Amino acid sequence: MMSITLEDNKVILWFNHPISYSSSSAHEQVAIEKHVAENDREIDMEVGDLLGIAGNHWDGFSKGTNRRTGKVGLYPSYKVKENWRIVDFPALPPL
């Protein structure tokens, strides 16, 4: 963790790595197109399936778990969208 003290004695803290929310909730995507596996590394998807994403392979495919079938494998990244969860956060007091 890094910090800096400003002229008015306020301290700013930051981490030198990306913030991770992995322990709070799963990163999930929703299938928007059906996909039939073309080999044993891929998984089938139906429209509306939830996919727990393990990572993007940056070759047009992502790896994850189909929550409906329980199968793990690759799927085309363009056939899914993010499953955003919007929550309200309390306002922070002014500095």
Short mmCIF file of N, CA, C and O in Angstrom, two decimals:
data_model
loop_
_atom_site.label_atom_id
_atom_site.label_comp_id
_atom_site.label_asym_id
_atom_site.label_seq_id
_atom_site.Cartn_x
_atom_site.Cartn_y
_atom_site.Cartn_z
N MET A 1 0.85 -1.17 0.00
CA MET A 1 0.00 0.00 0.00
C MET A 1 0.89 1.23 0.00
O MET A 1 1.93 1.25 0.63
N MET A 2 0.47 2.23 -0.73
CA MET A 2 1.21 3.48 -0.84
C MET A 2 0.36 4.60 -0.23
O MET A 2 -0.86 4.49 -0.16
N SER A 3 1.03 5.65 0.21
CA SER A 3 0.29 6.81 0.72
C SER A 3 1.06 8.08 0.41
O SER A 3 2.27 8.06 0.16
N ILE A 4 0.34 9.17 0.42
CA ILE A 4 0.95 10.48 0.21
C ILE A 4 0.21 11.47 1.12
O ILE A 4 -0.99 11.37 1.31
N THR A 5 0.94 12.39 1.71
CA THR A 5 0.34 13.41 2.55
C THR A 5 0.32 14.73 1.77
O THR A 5 1.36 15.17 1.28
N LEU A 6 -0.85 15.31 1.67
CA LEU A 6 -1.00 16.57 0.95
C LEU A 6 -0.66 17.74 1.85
O LEU A 6 -0.51 17.59 3.07
N GLU A 7 -0.59 18.94 1.27
CA GLU A 7 -0.22 20.13 2.02
C GLU A 7 -1.13 20.40 3.21
O GLU A 7 -0.69 20.89 4.23
N ASP A 8 -2.41 20.05 3.09
CA ASP A 8 -3.34 20.32 4.19
C ASP A 8 -3.44 19.13 5.15
O ASP A 8 -4.42 18.97 5.86
N ASN A 9 -2.42 18.28 5.19
CA ASN A 9 -2.31 17.12 6.08
C ASN A 9 -3.35 16.02 5.83
O ASN A 9 -3.57 15.17 6.68
N LYS A 10 -3.99 16.04 4.67
CA LYS A 10 -4.88 14.95 4.31
C LYS A 10 -4.01 13.84 3.71
O LYS A 10 -3.06 14.10 2.98
N VAL A 11 -4.35 12.61 4.03
CA VAL A 11 -3.58 11.47 3.54
C VAL A 11 -4.39 10.70 2.51
O VAL A 11 -5.57 10.41 2.72
N ILE A 12 -3.76 10.38 1.41
CA ILE A 12 -4.39 9.57 0.37
C ILE A 12 -3.69 8.21 0.38
O ILE A 12 -2.47 8.13 0.34
N LEU A 13 -4.48 7.14 0.45
CA LEU A 13 -3.95 5.78 0.43
C LEU A 13 -4.39 5.08 -0.84
O LEU A 13 -5.50 5.27 -1.30
N TRP A 14 -3.54 4.25 -1.39
CA TRP A 14 -3.92 3.43 -2.52
C TRP A 14 -3.10 2.15 -2.52
O TRP A 14 -2.05 2.07 -1.93
N PHE A 15 -3.64 1.15 -3.22
CA PHE A 15 -2.97 -0.13 -3.35
C PHE A 15 -2.28 -0.17 -4.70
O PHE A 15 -2.77 0.40 -5.67
N ASN A 16 -1.17 -0.85 -4.79
CA ASN A 16 -0.46 -0.93 -6.06
C ASN A 16 -0.87 -2.16 -6.87
O ASN A 16 -0.09 -2.70 -7.63
N HIS A 17 -2.10 -2.62 -6.68
CA HIS A 17 -2.64 -3.73 -7.46
C HIS A 17 -4.14 -3.50 -7.64
O HIS A 17 -4.74 -2.76 -6.87
N PRO A 18 -4.75 -4.12 -8.65
CA PRO A 18 -6.19 -3.92 -8.86
C PRO A 18 -7.01 -4.40 -7.67
O PRO A 18 -6.66 -5.38 -7.02
N ILE A 19 -8.10 -3.71 -7.41
CA ILE A 19 -9.00 -4.12 -6.35
C ILE A 19 -9.79 -5.34 -6.81
O ILE A 19 -10.26 -5.39 -7.93
N SER A 20 -9.92 -6.32 -5.96
CA SER A 20 -10.63 -7.53 -6.32
C SER A 20 -11.86 -7.69 -5.45
O SER A 20 -11.80 -7.50 -4.24
N TYR A 21 -12.96 -8.04 -6.08
CA TYR A 21 -14.20 -8.29 -5.36
C TYR A 21 -14.55 -9.77 -5.40
O TYR A 21 -15.68 -10.14 -5.21
N SER A 22 -13.57 -10.61 -5.65
CA SER A 22 -13.85 -12.03 -5.87
C SER A 22 -14.48 -12.71 -4.66
O SER A 22 -15.21 -13.67 -4.81
N SER A 23 -14.20 -12.23 -3.46
CA SER A 23 -14.76 -12.89 -2.30
C SER A 23 -16.18 -12.43 -1.99
O SER A 23 -16.89 -13.08 -1.24
N SER A 24 -16.62 -11.32 -2.59
CA SER A 24 -17.95 -10.81 -2.27
C SER A 24 -19.05 -11.44 -3.13
O SER A 24 -20.12 -11.71 -2.65
N SER A 25 -18.80 -11.64 -4.40
CA SER A 25 -19.79 -12.28 -5.26
C SER A 25 -19.09 -12.79 -6.52
O SER A 25 -18.04 -12.31 -6.89
N ALA A 26 -19.72 -13.75 -7.16
CA ALA A 26 -19.13 -14.36 -8.35
C ALA A 26 -19.23 -13.43 -9.55
O ALA A 26 -20.17 -12.65 -9.67
N HIS A 27 -18.26 -13.52 -10.44
CA HIS A 27 -18.31 -12.81 -11.72
C HIS A 27 -19.08 -13.71 -12.68
O HIS A 27 -18.61 -14.78 -13.03
N GLU A 28 -20.26 -13.26 -13.06
CA GLU A 28 -21.12 -14.08 -13.90
C GLU A 28 -21.49 -13.36 -15.18
O GLU A 28 -21.56 -12.14 -15.22
N GLN A 29 -21.73 -14.16 -16.21
CA GLN A 29 -22.22 -13.68 -17.48
C GLN A 29 -23.49 -14.45 -17.82
O GLN A 29 -23.74 -15.51 -17.27
N VAL A 30 -24.28 -13.90 -18.76
CA VAL A 30 -25.53 -14.52 -19.19
C VAL A 30 -25.41 -14.81 -20.69
O VAL A 30 -24.99 -13.94 -21.46
N ALA A 31 -25.79 -16.02 -21.09
CA ALA A 31 -25.77 -16.37 -22.51
C ALA A 31 -26.87 -15.62 -23.25
O ALA A 31 -28.02 -15.63 -22.82
N ILE A 32 -26.51 -14.96 -24.35
CA ILE A 32 -27.48 -14.25 -25.17
C ILE A 32 -27.71 -14.96 -26.51
O ILE A 32 -28.59 -14.57 -27.27
N GLU A 33 -26.89 -15.98 -26.78
CA GLU A 33 -27.06 -16.83 -27.96
C GLU A 33 -26.78 -18.27 -27.57
O GLU A 33 -25.92 -18.53 -26.73
N LYS A 34 -27.46 -19.18 -28.21
CA LYS A 34 -27.23 -20.61 -27.98
C LYS A 34 -25.87 -20.98 -28.56
O LYS A 34 -25.43 -20.42 -29.58
N HIS A 35 -25.19 -21.91 -27.90
CA HIS A 35 -23.91 -22.42 -28.42
C HIS A 35 -23.87 -23.93 -28.22
O HIS A 35 -24.18 -24.43 -27.13
N VAL A 36 -23.52 -24.64 -29.30
CA VAL A 36 -23.33 -26.09 -29.24
C VAL A 36 -21.83 -26.35 -29.30
O VAL A 36 -21.15 -25.87 -30.23
N ALA A 37 -21.31 -27.04 -28.30
CA ALA A 37 -19.87 -27.31 -28.24
C ALA A 37 -19.39 -27.99 -29.52
O ALA A 37 -20.03 -28.92 -30.01
N GLU A 38 -18.28 -27.50 -30.04
CA GLU A 38 -17.71 -28.06 -31.27
C GLU A 38 -16.57 -29.04 -31.00
O GLU A 38 -16.09 -29.70 -31.92
N ASN A 39 -16.12 -29.12 -29.74
CA ASN A 39 -15.08 -30.08 -29.36
C ASN A 39 -15.18 -30.32 -27.86
O ASN A 39 -16.04 -29.73 -27.19
N ASP A 40 -14.33 -31.18 -27.33
CA ASP A 40 -14.44 -31.54 -25.91
C ASP A 40 -13.93 -30.46 -24.96
O ASP A 40 -14.07 -30.60 -23.74
N ARG A 41 -13.36 -29.37 -25.47
CA ARG A 41 -12.90 -28.26 -24.62
C ARG A 41 -14.00 -27.22 -24.42
O ARG A 41 -13.92 -26.39 -23.53
N GLU A 42 -15.03 -27.24 -25.27
CA GLU A 42 -16.11 -26.25 -25.22
C GLU A 42 -17.31 -26.78 -24.44
O GLU A 42 -17.44 -27.99 -24.24
N ILE A 43 -18.18 -25.85 -24.01
CA ILE A 43 -19.41 -26.24 -23.31
C ILE A 43 -20.62 -25.71 -24.07
O ILE A 43 -20.54 -24.70 -24.78
N ASP A 44 -21.74 -26.41 -23.91
CA ASP A 44 -23.01 -25.98 -24.50
C ASP A 44 -23.62 -24.86 -23.66
O ASP A 44 -23.42 -24.82 -22.44
N MET A 45 -24.37 -23.97 -24.33
CA MET A 45 -25.10 -22.91 -23.64
C MET A 45 -26.46 -22.75 -24.29
O MET A 45 -26.59 -22.85 -25.50
N GLU A 46 -27.46 -22.48 -23.48
CA GLU A 46 -28.78 -22.08 -23.93
C GLU A 46 -28.96 -20.61 -23.57
O GLU A 46 -28.36 -20.12 -22.61
N VAL A 47 -29.79 -19.90 -24.31
CA VAL A 47 -30.06 -18.49 -24.00
C VAL A 47 -30.57 -18.40 -22.56
O VAL A 47 -31.44 -19.16 -22.15
N GLY A 48 -29.98 -17.50 -21.79
CA GLY A 48 -30.37 -17.30 -20.40
C GLY A 48 -29.52 -18.06 -19.39
O GLY A 48 -29.62 -17.81 -18.19
N ASP A 49 -28.66 -18.98 -19.85
CA ASP A 49 -27.78 -19.70 -18.92
C ASP A 49 -26.83 -18.74 -18.23
O ASP A 49 -26.30 -17.81 -18.85
N LEU A 50 -26.63 -18.94 -16.94
CA LEU A 50 -25.64 -18.18 -16.18
C LEU A 50 -24.30 -18.90 -16.26
O LEU A 50 -24.24 -20.12 -16.10
N LEU A 51 -23.24 -18.14 -16.50
CA LEU A 51 -21.90 -18.70 -16.60
C LEU A 51 -21.01 -18.02 -15.59
O LEU A 51 -20.89 -16.79 -15.57
N GLY A 52 -20.39 -18.80 -14.72
CA GLY A 52 -19.39 -18.27 -13.81
C GLY A 52 -18.08 -18.20 -14.56
O GLY A 52 -17.55 -19.22 -14.99
N ILE A 53 -17.57 -17.00 -14.75
CA ILE A 53 -16.40 -16.83 -15.61
C ILE A 53 -15.10 -17.01 -14.81
O ILE A 53 -14.95 -16.48 -13.73
N ALA A 54 -14.20 -17.82 -15.38
CA ALA A 54 -12.89 -18.05 -14.77
C ALA A 54 -11.84 -17.18 -15.45
O ALA A 54 -10.82 -16.87 -14.84
N GLY A 55 -12.08 -16.78 -16.69
CA GLY A 55 -11.11 -15.93 -17.37
C GLY A 55 -11.39 -15.82 -18.85
O GLY A 55 -12.07 -16.64 -19.44
N ASN A 56 -10.82 -14.77 -19.45
CA ASN A 56 -10.92 -14.53 -20.88
C ASN A 56 -9.62 -15.00 -21.51
O ASN A 56 -8.54 -14.62 -21.06
N HIS A 57 -9.71 -15.80 -22.54
CA HIS A 57 -8.50 -16.32 -23.20
C HIS A 57 -7.98 -15.38 -24.27
O HIS A 57 -6.95 -15.64 -24.87
N TRP A 58 -8.66 -14.28 -24.55
CA TRP A 58 -8.27 -13.24 -25.51
C TRP A 58 -8.09 -13.79 -26.91
O TRP A 58 -7.35 -13.24 -27.72
N ASP A 59 -8.77 -14.90 -27.22
CA ASP A 59 -8.75 -15.45 -28.57
C ASP A 59 -10.18 -15.62 -29.08
O ASP A 59 -10.44 -16.38 -30.00
N GLY A 60 -11.11 -14.89 -28.44
CA GLY A 60 -12.52 -15.00 -28.81
C GLY A 60 -13.29 -15.93 -27.89
O GLY A 60 -14.50 -16.03 -27.99
N PHE A 61 -12.59 -16.61 -26.99
CA PHE A 61 -13.23 -17.54 -26.06
C PHE A 61 -12.93 -17.16 -24.61
O PHE A 61 -11.91 -16.57 -24.30
N SER A 62 -13.88 -17.48 -23.75
CA SER A 62 -13.70 -17.35 -22.31
C SER A 62 -13.86 -18.73 -21.70
O SER A 62 -14.45 -19.62 -22.30
N LYS A 63 -13.32 -18.90 -20.49
CA LYS A 63 -13.48 -20.17 -19.77
C LYS A 63 -14.38 -19.93 -18.58
O LYS A 63 -14.27 -18.92 -17.89
N GLY A 64 -15.29 -20.87 -18.34
CA GLY A 64 -16.17 -20.72 -17.21
C GLY A 64 -17.00 -21.97 -16.96
O GLY A 64 -16.82 -23.00 -17.61
N THR A 65 -17.91 -21.84 -16.00
CA THR A 65 -18.80 -22.93 -15.60
C THR A 65 -20.23 -22.57 -15.95
O THR A 65 -20.71 -21.50 -15.56
N ASN A 66 -20.89 -23.45 -16.69
CA ASN A 66 -22.31 -23.26 -16.95
C ASN A 66 -23.05 -23.67 -15.68
O ASN A 66 -22.99 -24.82 -15.26
N ARG A 67 -23.71 -22.72 -15.03
CA ARG A 67 -24.37 -22.99 -13.75
C ARG A 67 -25.54 -23.97 -13.90
O ARG A 67 -25.86 -24.68 -12.96
N ARG A 68 -26.16 -24.02 -15.07
CA ARG A 68 -27.27 -24.95 -15.30
C ARG A 68 -26.78 -26.39 -15.41
O ARG A 68 -27.35 -27.30 -14.81
N THR A 69 -25.70 -26.61 -16.17
CA THR A 69 -25.23 -27.97 -16.41
C THR A 69 -24.11 -28.40 -15.49
O THR A 69 -23.84 -29.59 -15.34
N GLY A 70 -23.40 -27.43 -14.89
CA GLY A 70 -22.26 -27.74 -14.04
C GLY A 70 -20.98 -28.04 -14.81
O GLY A 70 -19.95 -28.34 -14.22
N LYS A 71 -21.03 -27.95 -16.14
CA LYS A 71 -19.85 -28.25 -16.96
C LYS A 71 -18.93 -27.05 -17.06
O LYS A 71 -19.37 -25.90 -17.11
N VAL A 72 -17.62 -27.34 -17.09
CA VAL A 72 -16.59 -26.31 -17.19
C VAL A 72 -15.94 -26.41 -18.55
O VAL A 72 -15.63 -27.52 -19.02
N GLY A 73 -15.72 -25.27 -19.20
CA GLY A 73 -15.05 -25.28 -20.49
C GLY A 73 -15.06 -23.92 -21.14
O GLY A 73 -15.38 -22.91 -20.52
N LEU A 74 -14.72 -23.92 -22.42
CA LEU A 74 -14.64 -22.68 -23.19
C LEU A 74 -15.97 -22.39 -23.88
O LEU A 74 -16.72 -23.31 -24.20
N TYR A 75 -16.23 -21.10 -24.09
CA TYR A 75 -17.42 -20.66 -24.82
C TYR A 75 -17.09 -19.35 -25.53
O TYR A 75 -16.23 -18.59 -25.09
N PRO A 76 -17.76 -19.08 -26.66
CA PRO A 76 -17.49 -17.85 -27.40
C PRO A 76 -17.89 -16.61 -26.59
O PRO A 76 -19.03 -16.50 -26.14
N SER A 77 -16.95 -15.71 -26.42
CA SER A 77 -17.18 -14.51 -25.60
C SER A 77 -18.27 -13.61 -26.17
O SER A 77 -18.95 -12.91 -25.41
N TYR A 78 -18.48 -13.62 -27.48
CA TYR A 78 -19.48 -12.73 -28.07
C TYR A 78 -20.91 -13.23 -27.87
O TYR A 78 -21.85 -12.51 -28.16
N LYS A 79 -21.06 -14.44 -27.35
CA LYS A 79 -22.40 -14.99 -27.14
C LYS A 79 -22.90 -14.80 -25.70
O LYS A 79 -23.90 -15.38 -25.31
N VAL A 80 -22.21 -13.95 -24.93
CA VAL A 80 -22.60 -13.68 -23.55
C VAL A 80 -22.54 -12.18 -23.29
O VAL A 80 -21.95 -11.42 -24.05
N LYS A 81 -23.20 -11.77 -22.20
CA LYS A 81 -23.07 -10.39 -21.73
C LYS A 81 -22.88 -10.44 -20.22
O LYS A 81 -23.18 -11.44 -19.56
N GLU A 82 -22.38 -9.36 -19.66
CA GLU A 82 -22.15 -9.28 -18.22
C GLU A 82 -23.48 -9.34 -17.47
O GLU A 82 -24.48 -8.79 -17.91
N ASN A 83 -23.48 -10.01 -16.35
CA ASN A 83 -24.65 -10.08 -15.48
C ASN A 83 -24.41 -9.06 -14.35
O ASN A 83 -24.00 -9.41 -13.26
N TRP A 84 -24.65 -7.79 -14.67
CA TRP A 84 -24.39 -6.72 -13.71
C TRP A 84 -25.36 -6.76 -12.55
O TRP A 84 -26.55 -6.97 -12.72
N ARG A 85 -24.84 -6.54 -11.35
CA ARG A 85 -25.67 -6.36 -10.16
C ARG A 85 -25.43 -4.94 -9.67
O ARG A 85 -24.32 -4.61 -9.27
N ILE A 86 -26.45 -4.12 -9.74
CA ILE A 86 -26.34 -2.73 -9.33
C ILE A 86 -26.84 -2.61 -7.90
O ILE A 86 -27.95 -3.02 -7.58
N VAL A 87 -26.01 -2.06 -7.04
CA VAL A 87 -26.39 -1.87 -5.64
C VAL A 87 -26.12 -0.43 -5.23
O VAL A 87 -25.25 0.23 -5.78
N ASP A 88 -26.88 0.04 -4.28
CA ASP A 88 -26.66 1.38 -3.74
C ASP A 88 -25.59 1.31 -2.65
O ASP A 88 -25.59 0.40 -1.82
N PHE A 89 -24.69 2.27 -2.69
CA PHE A 89 -23.68 2.38 -1.65
C PHE A 89 -23.98 3.64 -0.84
O PHE A 89 -24.41 4.65 -1.39
N PRO A 90 -23.73 3.58 0.46
CA PRO A 90 -23.96 4.79 1.26
C PRO A 90 -22.95 5.88 0.86
O PRO A 90 -21.83 5.58 0.47
N ALA A 91 -23.39 7.11 0.94
CA ALA A 91 -22.51 8.23 0.62
C ALA A 91 -21.42 8.36 1.69
O ALA A 91 -21.67 8.13 2.88
N LEU A 92 -20.24 8.69 1.26
CA LEU A 92 -19.13 8.91 2.21
C LEU A 92 -19.21 10.35 2.73
O LEU A 92 -19.61 11.25 2.00
N PRO A 93 -18.78 10.55 3.94
CA PRO A 93 -18.77 11.93 4.46
C PRO A 93 -17.73 12.76 3.71
O PRO A 93 -16.72 12.22 3.25
N PRO A 94 -17.96 14.05 3.56
CA PRO A 94 -16.97 14.90 2.89
C PRO A 94 -15.64 14.91 3.64
O PRO A 94 -15.62 14.76 4.86
N LEU A 95 -14.58 15.07 2.88
CA LEU A 95 -13.24 15.14 3.52
C LEU A 95 -13.00 16.48 4.13
O LEU A 95 -13.41 17.48 3.72
#
